[in-house]
């Protein structure tokens, strides 16, 4: 169990940022993962009083405050209308409603968890991360950045009319995924992301003709499988993950080609 | 540190350590319906309602409830009994240790979802583990309960 | 029957569904020392030095105990009738540590924070020993788990601790080698099952205190209060008369709480300090040092003639006891005696060995060894059917126990006589419910998915024949209500209710007129406890016998009050009527009268044991959907039809069956206690050890085909354990019917299936 010496509800992002510079201090999001560790926290910094818990939709983007819960994303009408329910699909298997009422998007993305469903889904969208000090960076770039003391303020998803499909493979319904797979398409440009490899999600971008045949799809999938690194853990071997990546990617591509927005 | 919160609409002002979990705080205040079943946020036994949403009290700091309303089954005795009757008629409470958390989530579901399908019911309650019943009896109880509630609403409309 | 065979509500239901504080931790709020253990980080080690000086100085710490502070006599923590078949192989704290998590020191303090701090300040020098982690190499291994000279067994179970053998046994009926020579078809395969955790929602927990009379009071979540009393007396070396055990509501057991897991540690703290103490196991501790199902390897030889008539069964079971032998010798017995008995073969051979290793000690889990045995044997029978190109349900109808076998002496079942069986009716009904004939073996439904069906049958026992005892006492109170005192433990299963239903019908009274009092070893009549599927059958019969005696007493007292002879009077449950005079006296009046100026306080007590353990039966059929590209299995539909004799409470029996089936599904598909190369459990939480959620179980449908068991109360047999036995072999069979692949080791994962398909060139 973790311990906390002091708890502060931050009155401003500046204050939170200053406090967070001390390595013993920690920003607490949903606190679900943190709580299970043995970390001895000096000051726990709570961002919940900063109005960062809303999803704002405008003409060209969605802006999701870092303190929004996964459940709010799951049930947000605008998001799910626009992305065909695939963001719901990417969070609905995470333990249960009560847990998703606590887990925050900020905590999920900041930590860049290897098992993250939502990270995989957001990676195939035109997604950005707004950092307090570092400004706005693309999610893909953020994934490669080291964990630091900056504060993740919000997630921005651009509305660029992509079609997206999301799927995951799990040993049981509410378990961590063995593999997550998101596919999206913008014109002839395709994006695939694979998470729970069991490393954090990785992105592939490629092109397909406007009505690709099976051979063309298989070729690109085999290419992706070769380029992506898969590992072994308690839930599955790297070999099996590689096979799953092929199957889920193909089903995702086919789902989009067949007109649906997401696969079942 | 000092916090003020409402447990079942009763005001509490208390000193708590920053790392006291809401679950332990609630039990120390006599809310013994709230149970711990795991340490990893996976079982749903500790479900309470924070403001209007079901949450895991094992994964929430008591200090974070400062200024907020927490509802436990001690505060929903009538509602719990109303649904609990259906559970009892199926024999689906069995050992009963998961019942408070499960019922708190059922009551939240009824408020949040309008006439849920069987799939929606299962999905909403997926975070509530039960090792005794195999879930079927719980589902039968929920369906009968919803049927009663819907009929009641329909008859209200007719009136 | 007004109440028997009715789905009446559980006596405790409203308390449970409204969250009343009725469990161990709820009824023991207040000042208790917090008790925790320093646990071994090593799977095999000797404590060379242990220093608690610094830890003892932590403010709030009351007591720290090490191996030097505890009695030196060995005992078992298995909750079984004395003399226990489980070896006396443990101490409260031992210098030798035999698995990760073995207790090194007991720490008790005023609050959790000080105890946690003290735990971190205890300095231990370990001599780390090489560990024996693969039980298949245990016998005659150079690593010896129990080298101690004071290791002992009270019964001859074939133990040899210097060879790592906890128990061994062999039996043969007929001549299997001779019969195999005449068999047209022989299946010879090895099957393995993994250790599983019971995962009852309430972890192990116990509170202890000293009462007014200087006795140790133990409030604990247990299935076996009377065994707790004996084992504590044994472990602490204090007289039994000094111990009182109380069982409040129990948050599930499934066999885990048939072992004394959390009781000893707070008990010794209280005994030494005189102060109340409490220990609540974390979920992690319940995983790493609970009492899981024995991991097993079973070799089966199964021979049949050209028509598929089974002639000979040879079974060898190898069992991993882990560090301690609790329930080892007995669970392994069930793998053969229960599984083989269900088939009418000409000859049988059963050999078994239970071995020690440096993994956590195993224990009792619903099914108690029969579950492992049925996975192996039923899988072999399904393989035989496939080899013969026969429908496996038909093969079973030709070979298994049916109504026609009633009256048969079962040679592999201690020569007991089969007195009730409707397994054939169960199978036929189950086939109809799932539409077997249309769905067998499989159907390709497109999108790379195939749907298939699979089947299995199973039996269990009802109590332990000629051994376990249940007693009850029933009192008539003033105003005419009854108190039913029982020593059987309701752990959620509903035995308080079921026994009251039986009593109500035997006394011709209303169910609500019976008050049930659960277990307090100072007050309750002796009962071995709730395990071995015994309560309804054994204690239920004690209720029947007790009611007969009490009725006679009520009749005599009524007649006396009316001034007539008992033989001229009648008691109908409400009043005693004198035939000659027509005069009546109500039960309430008899009740009042028996408490005023008389010596006629009306009470009766009887105990019951049974020379037989009649088997309940079940047919389990499953429909799955299998993804041919990933190997993933989804359960679509599970049908279970059960013969548990007369169903005392259909609601409770149905829930038992549904719950057992789901536990069986978990065991089949993913539940798997895993260790790293150092013997540390890897998946020690609900985050990593997944039990089925409601999203995982498909549809489950349960029905009954009641037989009438002449030796049971109202014709009842047991149901509790039976129902976990069919899912593993039935699902494995469905996988075969979808893919032609035999899955012989649990759990059956998509990866294992797909790997075999790829190796077979099927993918």
Coordinates of N, CA and C in Angstrom, one line a residue, chain B residues 17 19 27 32-33 35 37-40 42-43 45 73-74 77 80-81 84-85 87-97 99-100 102-103 122-123 125-126 128-129 131-138 140, chain C residues 9-10 13-14 16-20 23 25-26 29 113 197-199 201-202 250-252 254 282-284 491-493 651 654-656 658-659 662-663 671 685-687 690-695 697-698 700:
Chain B
X17 N -6.3 11.0 8.2 CA -5.0 11.0 7.6 C -5.1 11.1 6.0
X19 N -3.9 9.5 3.7 CA -4.0 8.2 2.9 C -5.0 7.3 3.4
X27 N -16.3 2.5 7.2 CA -16.4 1.4 8.2 C -16.2 1.9 9.7
X32 N -21.1 -0.5 8.1 CA -20.4 -1.8 8.0 C -21.0 -2.6 6.9
X33 N -21.9 -2.1 6.1 CA -22.4 -2.8 4.9 C -21.3 -2.7 3.9
X35 N -18.0 -3.5 2.3 CA -17.0 -4.6 2.5 C -15.8 -4.4 1.6
X37 N -13.2 -6.7 -0.6 CA -13.0 -8.0 -1.1 C -11.7 -8.2 -1.8
X38 N -11.0 -7.1 -2.1 CA -9.7 -7.2 -2.8 C -8.9 -5.9 -2.5
X39 N -7.7 -5.9 -3.0 CA -6.9 -4.7 -2.8 C -6.6 -4.1 -4.1
X40 N -7.3 -4.6 -5.2 CA -6.8 -4.2 -6.5 C -8.0 -3.6 -7.4
X42 N -10.9 -4.6 -8.1 CA -11.5 -5.6 -9.1 C -12.8 -6.2 -8.7
X43 N -13.3 -6.1 -7.4 CA -14.4 -7.0 -7.0 C -15.7 -6.2 -6.9
X45 N -17.1 -5.0 -4.2 CA -17.8 -5.2 -2.9 C -17.9 -3.9 -2.2
X73 N -25.3 1.6 1.9 CA -26.6 0.9 2.0 C -27.3 1.2 3.3
X74 N -26.6 1.7 4.3 CA -27.3 2.1 5.5 C -28.2 3.2 5.2
X77 N -31.9 1.8 3.0 CA -32.5 0.5 3.5 C -33.7 0.1 2.8
X80 N -32.9 -0.9 -0.8 CA -32.2 -2.2 -0.8 C -33.1 -3.3 -0.5
X81 N -34.0 -3.1 0.4 CA -35.0 -4.2 0.7 C -35.9 -4.5 -0.5
X84 N -33.9 -6.2 -2.8 CA -33.4 -7.4 -2.1 C -34.4 -8.5 -2.0
X85 N -35.7 -8.1 -1.9 CA -36.8 -9.1 -1.9 C -36.7 -10.0 -3.2
X87 N -34.1 -10.6 -4.9 CA -32.9 -11.4 -4.8 C -33.2 -12.6 -3.9
X88 N -33.8 -12.3 -2.8 CA -34.2 -13.3 -1.8 C -35.1 -14.4 -2.4
X89 N -36.0 -13.9 -3.2 CA -37.0 -14.9 -3.8 C -36.3 -15.8 -4.8
X90 N -35.1 -15.4 -5.3 CA -34.4 -16.3 -6.2 C -33.4 -17.2 -5.4
X91 N -33.2 -16.9 -4.1 CA -32.1 -17.5 -3.3 C -30.8 -17.0 -3.8
X92 N -30.8 -15.8 -4.4 CA -29.6 -15.4 -5.1 C -28.7 -14.5 -4.3
X93 N -29.0 -14.4 -3.0 CA -28.0 -13.6 -2.2 C -26.9 -14.6 -1.7
X94 N -27.2 -15.8 -1.6 CA -26.2 -16.8 -1.1 C -25.5 -16.3 0.1
X95 N -24.1 -16.3 0.0 CA -23.4 -15.9 1.2 C -23.6 -14.4 1.6
X96 N -24.0 -13.6 0.6 CA -24.4 -12.3 0.9 C -23.3 -11.3 1.0
X97 N -22.1 -11.7 1.0 CA -20.9 -10.8 1.3 C -20.8 -9.8 0.1
X99 N -23.4 -8.8 -1.7 CA -24.7 -8.2 -1.9 C -24.8 -6.7 -1.7
X100 N -24.2 -6.2 -0.7 CA -24.3 -4.7 -0.6 C -23.7 -3.9 -1.8
X102 N -23.1 -5.1 -4.7 CA -23.9 -5.4 -5.9 C -25.2 -4.6 -6.0
X103 N -25.9 -4.6 -4.8 CA -27.2 -3.9 -4.8 C -27.0 -2.4 -5.0
X122 N -25.9 -6.7 -17.8 CA -24.7 -7.4 -17.5 C -23.5 -6.5 -17.6
X123 N -23.5 -5.6 -18.6 CA -22.4 -4.7 -18.8 C -22.3 -3.7 -17.6
X125 N -23.2 -4.2 -14.6 CA -22.9 -4.9 -13.4 C -21.6 -5.7 -13.4
X126 N -20.9 -5.6 -14.6 CA -19.7 -6.5 -14.8 C -18.7 -6.4 -13.7
X128 N -19.0 -6.2 -10.6 CA -19.4 -6.8 -9.3 C -19.2 -8.3 -9.4
X129 N -18.2 -8.8 -8.8 CA -17.9 -10.2 -8.8 C -18.8 -10.9 -7.7
X131 N -18.9 -15.0 -6.2 CA -18.3 -16.4 -6.4 C -19.3 -17.5 -6.1
X132 N -20.5 -17.1 -5.5 CA -21.5 -18.1 -5.1 C -22.4 -18.5 -6.2
X133 N -23.1 -17.5 -6.8 CA -24.3 -17.7 -7.5 C -24.2 -18.1 -9.0
X134 N -23.1 -17.8 -9.6 CA -23.1 -18.0 -11.0 C -23.8 -16.9 -11.8
X135 N -24.3 -15.9 -11.1 CA -24.8 -14.7 -11.7 C -26.3 -14.8 -12.3
X136 N -26.7 -16.0 -12.6 CA -28.0 -16.2 -13.3 C -29.1 -15.7 -12.4
X137 N -29.1 -16.1 -11.1 CA -30.1 -15.7 -10.2 C -30.2 -14.2 -10.0
X138 N -29.0 -13.6 -9.9 CA -29.0 -12.2 -9.8 C -29.7 -11.5 -11.0
X140 N -31.9 -12.9 -13.0 CA -33.4 -13.1 -12.9 C -34.0 -12.1 -11.9
Chain C
X9 N -37.6 -18.5 1.1 CA -36.4 -17.6 1.3 C -35.5 -18.1 2.4
X10 N -34.3 -17.7 2.2 CA -33.3 -18.0 3.3 C -33.7 -17.2 4.5
X13 N -32.0 -13.9 4.7 CA -31.9 -13.2 3.4 C -32.0 -11.7 3.6
X14 N -33.0 -11.2 4.4 CA -33.2 -9.8 4.5 C -32.0 -9.1 5.2
X16 N -29.0 -10.0 4.9 CA -27.9 -10.0 4.0 C -28.1 -8.9 2.9
X17 N -29.4 -8.9 2.3 CA -29.6 -7.9 1.2 C -29.7 -6.5 1.7
X18 N -29.8 -6.3 3.0 CA -29.8 -4.9 3.5 C -28.5 -4.5 4.2
X19 N -27.5 -5.4 4.0 CA -26.2 -5.0 4.4 C -26.0 -5.0 5.9
X20 N -26.7 -5.8 6.7 CA -26.6 -5.8 8.1 C -25.2 -6.3 8.6
X23 N -21.1 -10.4 9.7 CA -19.9 -11.2 9.4 C -18.9 -11.0 10.5
X25 N -15.9 -9.7 10.8 CA -15.2 -8.4 11.0 C -16.3 -7.4 11.5
X26 N -17.5 -7.6 11.1 CA -18.6 -6.7 11.6 C -19.0 -6.8 13.0
X29 N -16.1 -5.4 15.9 CA -15.6 -4.0 15.9 C -15.2 -3.7 17.3
X113 N -0.7 0.6 11.3 CA 0.6 1.3 10.9 C 1.7 0.8 11.7
X197 N -7.8 -21.3 -6.8 CA -8.1 -20.7 -5.5 C -9.6 -20.6 -5.4
X198 N -10.1 -20.8 -4.2 CA -11.5 -20.8 -4.0 C -12.1 -19.4 -4.2
X199 N -11.4 -18.4 -3.8 CA -11.8 -17.0 -4.1 C -13.2 -16.7 -3.5
X201 N -15.6 -14.5 -1.4 CA -15.5 -13.1 -1.4 C -15.0 -12.6 0.0
X202 N -15.3 -13.3 1.1 CA -14.8 -12.9 2.4 C -13.5 -13.7 2.6
X250 N -21.0 -16.3 7.2 CA -19.7 -16.6 6.5 C -19.8 -16.1 5.0
X251 N -18.8 -15.4 4.6 CA -18.9 -14.9 3.2 C -18.3 -15.9 2.2
X252 N -18.8 -17.1 2.2 CA -18.3 -18.1 1.3 C -17.2 -18.9 1.8
X254 N -16.4 -22.7 0.1 CA -16.0 -23.6 -1.0 C -14.9 -24.5 -0.6
X282 N -5.4 -10.5 3.9 CA -5.6 -9.7 2.7 C -6.0 -10.6 1.6
X283 N -6.5 -10.1 0.5 CA -6.8 -10.9 -0.7 C -5.5 -11.6 -1.2
X284 N -4.4 -10.9 -1.1 CA -3.1 -11.4 -1.6 C -2.7 -12.6 -0.7
X491 N -22.7 -21.5 5.3 CA -21.7 -20.6 4.8 C -22.2 -19.8 3.6
X492 N -23.5 -19.6 3.6 CA -24.2 -19.0 2.4 C -25.0 -20.0 1.7
X493 N -24.7 -21.2 1.9 CA -25.4 -22.3 1.2 C -26.9 -22.4 1.6
X651 N -34.9 -23.3 -5.2 CA -34.2 -22.1 -5.5 C -32.7 -22.2 -5.1
X654 N -30.8 -24.7 -7.2 CA -30.5 -24.1 -8.5 C -29.3 -23.2 -8.5
X655 N -29.3 -22.3 -7.5 CA -28.2 -21.4 -7.3 C -26.9 -22.1 -7.1
X656 N -27.0 -23.2 -6.2 CA -25.8 -24.0 -6.0 C -25.2 -24.5 -7.3
X658 N -25.9 -23.5 -10.5 CA -25.4 -22.4 -11.4 C -24.0 -21.9 -10.9
X659 N -23.9 -21.7 -9.6 CA -22.6 -21.2 -9.0 C -21.5 -22.2 -9.2
X662 N -20.3 -22.2 -12.8 CA -19.4 -21.1 -13.2 C -18.0 -21.2 -12.6
X663 N -17.9 -21.8 -11.4 CA -16.6 -22.0 -10.8 C -15.9 -23.0 -11.7
X671 N -8.5 -20.0 -14.7 CA -8.0 -20.0 -13.3 C -6.8 -20.9 -13.1
X685 N -3.8 -11.8 -7.1 CA -4.8 -10.8 -6.9 C -6.0 -11.1 -7.9
X686 N -7.1 -10.4 -7.6 CA -8.2 -10.5 -8.6 C -7.9 -9.8 -9.9
X687 N -6.8 -9.0 -9.9 CA -6.4 -8.4 -11.1 C -5.7 -9.4 -12.0
X690 N -8.0 -14.2 -12.6 CA -9.4 -13.8 -12.9 C -10.4 -15.0 -12.6
X691 N -11.4 -14.6 -11.9 CA -12.5 -15.5 -11.8 C -13.6 -15.0 -12.7
X692 N -14.5 -15.9 -13.2 CA -15.5 -15.4 -14.2 C -16.3 -14.2 -13.7
X693 N -16.5 -13.3 -14.6 CA -17.4 -12.2 -14.3 C -18.8 -12.6 -15.0
X694 N -19.8 -11.7 -14.8 CA -21.0 -12.1 -15.4 C -21.0 -12.0 -17.0
X695 N -20.0 -11.4 -17.5 CA -19.8 -11.3 -19.0 C -19.3 -12.6 -19.6
X697 N -20.0 -15.9 -18.8 CA -20.6 -17.3 -18.5 C -21.7 -17.7 -19.4
X698 N -22.0 -16.9 -20.4 CA -23.1 -17.3 -21.3 C -24.4 -17.4 -20.5
X700 N -26.9 -20.1 -18.5 CA -26.8 -21.3 -17.7 C -28.2 -21.8 -17.3

